[in-house]
Tab-separated table of C-alpha atoms in Angstrom:
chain	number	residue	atom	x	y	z
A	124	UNK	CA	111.844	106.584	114.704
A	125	UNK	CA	109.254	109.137	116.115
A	126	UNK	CA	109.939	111.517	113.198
A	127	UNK	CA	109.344	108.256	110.787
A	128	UNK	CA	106.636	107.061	112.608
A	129	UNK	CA	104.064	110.406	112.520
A	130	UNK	CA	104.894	111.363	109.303
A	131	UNK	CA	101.041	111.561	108.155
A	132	UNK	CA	102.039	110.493	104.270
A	133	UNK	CA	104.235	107.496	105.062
A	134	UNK	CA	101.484	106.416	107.987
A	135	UNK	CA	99.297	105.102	104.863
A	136	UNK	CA	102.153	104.221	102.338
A	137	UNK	CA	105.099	102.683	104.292
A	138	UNK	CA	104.755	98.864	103.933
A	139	UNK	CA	109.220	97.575	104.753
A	140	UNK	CA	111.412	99.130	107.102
A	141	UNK	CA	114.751	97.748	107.398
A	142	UNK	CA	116.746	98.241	110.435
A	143	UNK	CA	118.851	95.797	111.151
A	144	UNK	CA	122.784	96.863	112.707
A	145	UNK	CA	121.026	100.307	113.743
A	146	UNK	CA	120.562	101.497	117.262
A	147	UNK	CA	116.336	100.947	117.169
A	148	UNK	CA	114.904	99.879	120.373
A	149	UNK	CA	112.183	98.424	121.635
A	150	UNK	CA	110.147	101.830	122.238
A	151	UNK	CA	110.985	102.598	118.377
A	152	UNK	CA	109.433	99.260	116.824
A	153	UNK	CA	106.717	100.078	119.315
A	154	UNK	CA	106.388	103.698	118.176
A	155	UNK	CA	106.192	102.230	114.134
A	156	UNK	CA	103.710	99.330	115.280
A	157	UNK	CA	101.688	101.989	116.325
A	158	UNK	CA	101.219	104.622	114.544
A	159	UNK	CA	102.416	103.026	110.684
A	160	UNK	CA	98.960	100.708	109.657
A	161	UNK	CA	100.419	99.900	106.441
A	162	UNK	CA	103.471	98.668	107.789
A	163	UNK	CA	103.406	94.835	106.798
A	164	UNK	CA	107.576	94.503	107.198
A	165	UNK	CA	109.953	95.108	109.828
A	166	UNK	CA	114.113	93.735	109.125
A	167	UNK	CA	115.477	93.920	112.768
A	168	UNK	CA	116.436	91.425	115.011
A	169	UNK	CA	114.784	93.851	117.660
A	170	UNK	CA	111.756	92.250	116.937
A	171	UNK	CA	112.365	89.482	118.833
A	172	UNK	CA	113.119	91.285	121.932
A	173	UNK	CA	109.138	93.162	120.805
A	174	UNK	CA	107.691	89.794	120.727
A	175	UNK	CA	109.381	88.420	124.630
A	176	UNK	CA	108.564	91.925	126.505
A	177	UNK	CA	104.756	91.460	124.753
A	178	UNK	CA	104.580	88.247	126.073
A	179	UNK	CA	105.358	89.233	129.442
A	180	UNK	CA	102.874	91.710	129.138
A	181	UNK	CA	99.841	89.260	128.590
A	182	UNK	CA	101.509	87.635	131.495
A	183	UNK	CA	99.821	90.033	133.383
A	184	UNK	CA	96.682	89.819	131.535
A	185	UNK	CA	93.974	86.944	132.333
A	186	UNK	CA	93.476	84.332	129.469
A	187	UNK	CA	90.049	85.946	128.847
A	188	UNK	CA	91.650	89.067	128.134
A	189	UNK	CA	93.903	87.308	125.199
A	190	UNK	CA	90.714	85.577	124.161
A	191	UNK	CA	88.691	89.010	123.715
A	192	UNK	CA	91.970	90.608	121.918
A	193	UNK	CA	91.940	87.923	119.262
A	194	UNK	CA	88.654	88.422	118.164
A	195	UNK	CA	88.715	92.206	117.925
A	196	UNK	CA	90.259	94.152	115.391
A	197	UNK	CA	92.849	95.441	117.662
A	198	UNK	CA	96.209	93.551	116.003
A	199	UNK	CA	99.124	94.805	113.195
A	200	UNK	CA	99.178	94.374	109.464
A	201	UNK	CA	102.722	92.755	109.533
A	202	UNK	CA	102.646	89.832	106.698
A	203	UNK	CA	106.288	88.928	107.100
A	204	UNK	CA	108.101	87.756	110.197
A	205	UNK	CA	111.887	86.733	110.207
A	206	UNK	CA	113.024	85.350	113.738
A	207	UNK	CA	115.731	84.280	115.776
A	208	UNK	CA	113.730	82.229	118.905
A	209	UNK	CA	116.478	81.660	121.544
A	210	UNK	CA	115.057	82.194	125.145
A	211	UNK	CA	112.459	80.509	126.920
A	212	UNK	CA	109.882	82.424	129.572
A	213	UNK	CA	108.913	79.711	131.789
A	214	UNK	CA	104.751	80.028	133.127
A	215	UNK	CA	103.713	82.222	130.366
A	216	UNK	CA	102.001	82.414	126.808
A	217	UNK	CA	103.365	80.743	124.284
A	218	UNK	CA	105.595	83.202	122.165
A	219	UNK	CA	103.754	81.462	118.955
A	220	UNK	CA	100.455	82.527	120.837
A	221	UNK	CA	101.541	86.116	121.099
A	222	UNK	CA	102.483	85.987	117.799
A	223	UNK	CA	99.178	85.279	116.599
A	224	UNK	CA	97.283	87.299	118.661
A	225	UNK	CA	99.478	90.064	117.487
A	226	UNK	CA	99.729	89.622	114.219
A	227	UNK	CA	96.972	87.169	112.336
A	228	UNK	CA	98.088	88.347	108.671
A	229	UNK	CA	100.954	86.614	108.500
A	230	UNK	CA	102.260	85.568	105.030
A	231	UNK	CA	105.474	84.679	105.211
A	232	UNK	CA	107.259	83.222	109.007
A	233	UNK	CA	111.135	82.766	108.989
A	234	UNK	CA	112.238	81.048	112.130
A	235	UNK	CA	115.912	80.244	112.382
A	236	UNK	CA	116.454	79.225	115.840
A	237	UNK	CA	114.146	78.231	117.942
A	238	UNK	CA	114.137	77.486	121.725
A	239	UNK	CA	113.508	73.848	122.410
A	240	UNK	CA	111.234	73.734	124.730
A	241	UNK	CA	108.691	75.761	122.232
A	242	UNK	CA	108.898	72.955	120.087
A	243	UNK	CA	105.150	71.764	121.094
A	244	UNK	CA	103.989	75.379	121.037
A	245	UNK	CA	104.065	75.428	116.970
A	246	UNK	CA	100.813	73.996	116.960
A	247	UNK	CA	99.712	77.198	117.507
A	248	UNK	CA	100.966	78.661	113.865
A	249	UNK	CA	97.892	76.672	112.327
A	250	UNK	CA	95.859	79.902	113.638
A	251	UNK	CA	97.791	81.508	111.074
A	252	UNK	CA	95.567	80.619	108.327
A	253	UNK	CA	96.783	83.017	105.704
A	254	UNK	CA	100.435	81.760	105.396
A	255	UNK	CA	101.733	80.547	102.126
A	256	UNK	CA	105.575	80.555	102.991
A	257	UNK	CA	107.164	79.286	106.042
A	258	UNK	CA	110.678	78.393	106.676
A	259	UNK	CA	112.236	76.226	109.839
A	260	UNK	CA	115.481	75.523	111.440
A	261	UNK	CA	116.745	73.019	113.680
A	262	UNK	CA	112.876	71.634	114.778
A	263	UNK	CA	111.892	68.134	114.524
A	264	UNK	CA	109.415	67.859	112.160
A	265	UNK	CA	107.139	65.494	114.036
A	266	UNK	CA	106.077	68.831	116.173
A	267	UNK	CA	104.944	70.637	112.571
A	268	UNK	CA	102.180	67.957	111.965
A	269	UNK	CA	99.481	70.036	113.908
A	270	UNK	CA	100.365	72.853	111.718
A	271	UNK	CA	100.366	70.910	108.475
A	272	UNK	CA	97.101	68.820	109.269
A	273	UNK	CA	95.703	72.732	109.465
A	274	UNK	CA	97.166	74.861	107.015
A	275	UNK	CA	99.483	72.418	105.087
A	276	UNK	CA	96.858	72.931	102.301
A	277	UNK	CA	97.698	76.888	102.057
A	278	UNK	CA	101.772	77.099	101.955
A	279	UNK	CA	103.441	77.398	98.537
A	280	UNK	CA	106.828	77.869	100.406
A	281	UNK	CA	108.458	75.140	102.627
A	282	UNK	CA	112.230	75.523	103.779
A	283	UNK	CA	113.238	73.157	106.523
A	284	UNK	CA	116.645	72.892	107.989
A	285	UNK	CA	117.604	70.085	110.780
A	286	UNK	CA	121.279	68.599	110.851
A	287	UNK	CA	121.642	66.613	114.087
A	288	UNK	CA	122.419	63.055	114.639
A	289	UNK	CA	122.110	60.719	111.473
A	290	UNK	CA	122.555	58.068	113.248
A	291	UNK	CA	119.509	58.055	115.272
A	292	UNK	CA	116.568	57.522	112.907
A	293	UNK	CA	114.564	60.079	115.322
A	294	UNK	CA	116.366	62.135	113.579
A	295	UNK	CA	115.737	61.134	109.996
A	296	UNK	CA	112.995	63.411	108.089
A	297	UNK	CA	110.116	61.724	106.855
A	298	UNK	CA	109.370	63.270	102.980
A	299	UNK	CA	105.963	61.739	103.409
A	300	UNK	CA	104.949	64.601	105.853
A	301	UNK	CA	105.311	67.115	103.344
A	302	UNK	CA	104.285	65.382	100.597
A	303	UNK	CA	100.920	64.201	102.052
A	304	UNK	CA	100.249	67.021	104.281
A	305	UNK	CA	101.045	70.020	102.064
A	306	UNK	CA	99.655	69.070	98.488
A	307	UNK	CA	100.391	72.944	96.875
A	308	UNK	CA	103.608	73.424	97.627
A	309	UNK	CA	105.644	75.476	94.782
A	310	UNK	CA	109.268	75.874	96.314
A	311	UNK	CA	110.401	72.878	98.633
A	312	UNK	CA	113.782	72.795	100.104
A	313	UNK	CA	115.289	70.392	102.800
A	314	UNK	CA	118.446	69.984	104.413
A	315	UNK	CA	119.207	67.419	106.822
A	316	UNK	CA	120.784	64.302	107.567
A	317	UNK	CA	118.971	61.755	106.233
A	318	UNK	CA	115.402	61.219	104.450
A	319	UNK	CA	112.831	58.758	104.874
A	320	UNK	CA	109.097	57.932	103.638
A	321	UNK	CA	106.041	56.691	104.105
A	322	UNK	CA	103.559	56.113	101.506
A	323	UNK	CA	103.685	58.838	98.390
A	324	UNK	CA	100.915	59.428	96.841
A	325	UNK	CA	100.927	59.633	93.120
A	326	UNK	CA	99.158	63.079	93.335
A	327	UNK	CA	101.221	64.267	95.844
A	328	UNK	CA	103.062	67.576	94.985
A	329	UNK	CA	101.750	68.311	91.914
A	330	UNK	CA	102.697	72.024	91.515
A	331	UNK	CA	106.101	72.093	92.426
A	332	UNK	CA	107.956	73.995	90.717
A	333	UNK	CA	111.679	74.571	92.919
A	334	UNK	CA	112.905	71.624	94.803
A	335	UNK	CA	116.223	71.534	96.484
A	336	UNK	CA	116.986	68.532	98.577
A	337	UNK	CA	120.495	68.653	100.177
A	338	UNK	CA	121.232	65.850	102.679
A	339	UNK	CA	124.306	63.336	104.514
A	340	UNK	CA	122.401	60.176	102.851
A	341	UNK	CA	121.472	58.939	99.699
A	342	UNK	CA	117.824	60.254	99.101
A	343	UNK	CA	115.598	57.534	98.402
A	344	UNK	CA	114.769	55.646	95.166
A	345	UNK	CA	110.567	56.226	95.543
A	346	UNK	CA	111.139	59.713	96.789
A	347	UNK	CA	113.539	61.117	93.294
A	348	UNK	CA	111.337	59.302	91.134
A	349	UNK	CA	108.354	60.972	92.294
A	350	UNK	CA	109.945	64.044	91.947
A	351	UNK	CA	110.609	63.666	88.272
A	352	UNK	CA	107.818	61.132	87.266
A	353	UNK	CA	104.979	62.653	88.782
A	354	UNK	CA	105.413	66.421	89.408
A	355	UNK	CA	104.621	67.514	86.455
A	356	UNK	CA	105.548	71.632	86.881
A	357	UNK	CA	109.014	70.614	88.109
A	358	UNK	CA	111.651	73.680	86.888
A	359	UNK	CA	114.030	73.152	89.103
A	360	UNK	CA	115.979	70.231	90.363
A	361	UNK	CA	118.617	70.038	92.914
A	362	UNK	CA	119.463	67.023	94.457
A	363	UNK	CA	122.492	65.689	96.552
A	364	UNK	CA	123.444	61.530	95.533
A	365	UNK	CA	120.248	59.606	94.835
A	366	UNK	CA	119.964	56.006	95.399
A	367	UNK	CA	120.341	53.697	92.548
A	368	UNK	CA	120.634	57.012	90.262
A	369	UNK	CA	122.620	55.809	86.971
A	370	UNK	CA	121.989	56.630	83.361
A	371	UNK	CA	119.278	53.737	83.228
A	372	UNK	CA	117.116	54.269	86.048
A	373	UNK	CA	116.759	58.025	84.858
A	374	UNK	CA	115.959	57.432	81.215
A	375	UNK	CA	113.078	54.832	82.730
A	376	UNK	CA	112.006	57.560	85.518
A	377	UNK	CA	112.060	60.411	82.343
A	378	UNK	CA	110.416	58.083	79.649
A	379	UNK	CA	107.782	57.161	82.286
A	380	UNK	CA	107.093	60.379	83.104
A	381	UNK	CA	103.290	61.029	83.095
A	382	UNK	CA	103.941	64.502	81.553
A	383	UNK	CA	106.517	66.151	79.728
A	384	UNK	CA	109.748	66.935	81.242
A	385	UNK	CA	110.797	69.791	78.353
A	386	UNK	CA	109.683	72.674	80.786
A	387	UNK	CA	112.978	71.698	83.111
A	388	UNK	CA	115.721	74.199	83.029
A	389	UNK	CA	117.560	73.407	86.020
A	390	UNK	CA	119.083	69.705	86.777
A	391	UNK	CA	121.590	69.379	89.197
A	392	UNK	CA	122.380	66.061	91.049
A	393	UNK	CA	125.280	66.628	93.443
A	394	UNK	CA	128.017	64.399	94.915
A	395	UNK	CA	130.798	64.498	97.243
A	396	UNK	CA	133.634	63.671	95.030
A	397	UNK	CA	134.896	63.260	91.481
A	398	UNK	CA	132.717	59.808	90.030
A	399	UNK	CA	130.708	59.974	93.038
A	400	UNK	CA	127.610	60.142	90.968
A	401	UNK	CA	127.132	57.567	88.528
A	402	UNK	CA	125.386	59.283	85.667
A	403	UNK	CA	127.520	59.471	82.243
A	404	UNK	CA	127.416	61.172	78.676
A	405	UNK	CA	124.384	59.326	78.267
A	406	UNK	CA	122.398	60.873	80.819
A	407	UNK	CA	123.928	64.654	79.354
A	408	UNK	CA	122.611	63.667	75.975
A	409	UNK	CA	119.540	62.748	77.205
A	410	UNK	CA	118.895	65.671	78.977
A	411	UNK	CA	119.447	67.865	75.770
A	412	UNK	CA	116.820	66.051	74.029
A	413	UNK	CA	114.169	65.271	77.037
A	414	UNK	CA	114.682	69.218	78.430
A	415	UNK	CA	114.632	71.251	75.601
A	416	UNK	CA	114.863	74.305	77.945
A	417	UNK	CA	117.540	72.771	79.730
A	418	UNK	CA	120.241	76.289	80.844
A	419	UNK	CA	121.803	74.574	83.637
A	420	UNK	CA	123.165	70.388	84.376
A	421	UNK	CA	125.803	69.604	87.248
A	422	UNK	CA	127.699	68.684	89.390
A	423	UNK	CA	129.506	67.578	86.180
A	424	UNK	CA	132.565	67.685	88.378
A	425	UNK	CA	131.066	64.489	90.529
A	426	UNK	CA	129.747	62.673	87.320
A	427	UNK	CA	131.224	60.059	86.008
A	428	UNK	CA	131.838	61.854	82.696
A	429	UNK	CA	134.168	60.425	80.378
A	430	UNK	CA	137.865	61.898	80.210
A	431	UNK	CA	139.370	63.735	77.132
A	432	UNK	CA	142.884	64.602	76.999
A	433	UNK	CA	142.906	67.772	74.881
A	434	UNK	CA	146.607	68.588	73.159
A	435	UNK	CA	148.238	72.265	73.896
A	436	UNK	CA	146.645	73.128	69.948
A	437	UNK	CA	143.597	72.142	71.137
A	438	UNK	CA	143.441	74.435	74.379
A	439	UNK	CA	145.321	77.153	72.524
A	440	UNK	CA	142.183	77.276	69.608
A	441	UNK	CA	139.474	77.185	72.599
A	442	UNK	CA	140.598	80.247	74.426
């Protein structure tokens, strides 16, 4: 690390270092903080273990000394963060306040675990006002609304991840959060137990372009028919069962469409089992003439398609 971290050509060039399942330590991500400005990526799970002995550092600083740090120029150029939050440092700074005081520039924030009781620390992240792409795990999303209400506006990337009990509608995700409070998103996905919504506004979500939603229950009638009436940019569909989905309800949803739907290349509406989605040869033909850059339709396997028994002559002249 020292001999790749005052190497005078890479201290001005060197922008990703990965380092993951190698022997770095702590003094070597300190070393490349450092002395590498242009540094704005760093692959290492050591990163975390960075972020909790800085925090116990400005544990030993006053709260005026954190104040005067953020407003100086003295912070890194990292833009992308990917972490694993697990512990918990009782009586200090919030790691999400380190992490802004530290580095401001963020871009792009990866979070896959994260500690509990910082749940109603992520308020902090809306002092991160140049991130566009930020992806959660296991987080209720009620604690992301200080955030959103913030920055919601500047994030073209939303991944959010929450499986617990769904049975407990505390535990449902509300759509309406995203949809209201995050206007420009490009690439939404969510995974989780069960959706829910408030009020969608017919402008809501207007430049998506990717949206994957992958949950237990059936996703909602007003929130799939949004998705394909009224986002206009839409690319890329994929959708676990939707509620009252049949070959109907889509041709209505498609022919009301304010916009048209030829630019989609992706549709994919997933069930669990064979017939467990009730769209037909209908909805496959009128796909084909609605998308007419259509590359990729499924689950075909959990349509109800209709059956064709081909003879052995048959088979034989397709292979």
């Amino acid at each position: 690390m020292a001999t790749l971290a005052t190497s005078l050509p890479l201290q001005s060039t060197l922008t990703t270092v990965k380092l993951e399942n190698t022997l770095v330590s702590k003094a070597g991500i300190f070393m490349l903080l450092d002395h590498v400005k242009s540094l704005m990526f760093i692959e290492s799970s050591v990163m975390e273990h960075y972020l909790y002995c800085m925090q116990n550092f400005f544990n030993k600083s006053t709260v005026l000394d954190a104040a005067l740090l953020r407003n100086s120029n003295s912070h890194f150029g990292i833009r992308k963060l990917f972490l694993s939050l697990t512990s918990y440092q009782e009586d200090k700074l919030s790691i999400f306040y380190v992490i802004t005081i530290l580095f401001p520039n963020l871009v792009e924030l990866k979070i896959h675990t994260l500690h509990r009781n910082e749940f109603e620390n992520l308020g902090c992240l809306a002092n991160l006002t140049g991130l566009k792409s930020l992806m959660i795990g296991a987080t209720p999303l009620k604690f992301l609304v200080p955030v959103f209400s913030k920055i919601g506006g500047n994030l073209t990337t939303f991944c959010y991840i929450c499986y617990n009990d769904q049975t407990a509608a505390r535990d449902h995700i509300n759509f309406s959060v995203v949809s209201e409070l995050c206007p420009n998103l490009q690439f939404l996905s969510i995974s989780g137990s069960a959706l829910v919504h408030d009020r969608i506004s017919a402008g809501s979500l207007s430049a998506l372009k990717n949206v994957m939603l992958n949950v237990h229950a059936f996703i909602p009638l007003q929130i799939w028919t949004h998705l394909l009436s009224h986002c206009s940019n839409l690319v890329h569909i994929d959708l676990t069962k939707c509620e009252g989905l049949t070959d109907d309800s889509l041709a209505a949803t498609l022919h009301a469409a304010k916009d048209d739907v030829s630019h989609i290349e992706k549709f994919v509406i997933k069930g669990s089992h064979r017939q467990d989605v009730l769209l037909t040869d209908k909805s496959l033909r009128l796909l084909k003439t609605k998308c007419e850059k259509i590359r990729e339709i499924g689950d075909c396997f959990t349509w109800s398609l209709s059956r064709k028994d081909y003879s052995v002559n048959q088979i034989r002249s397709l292979l």
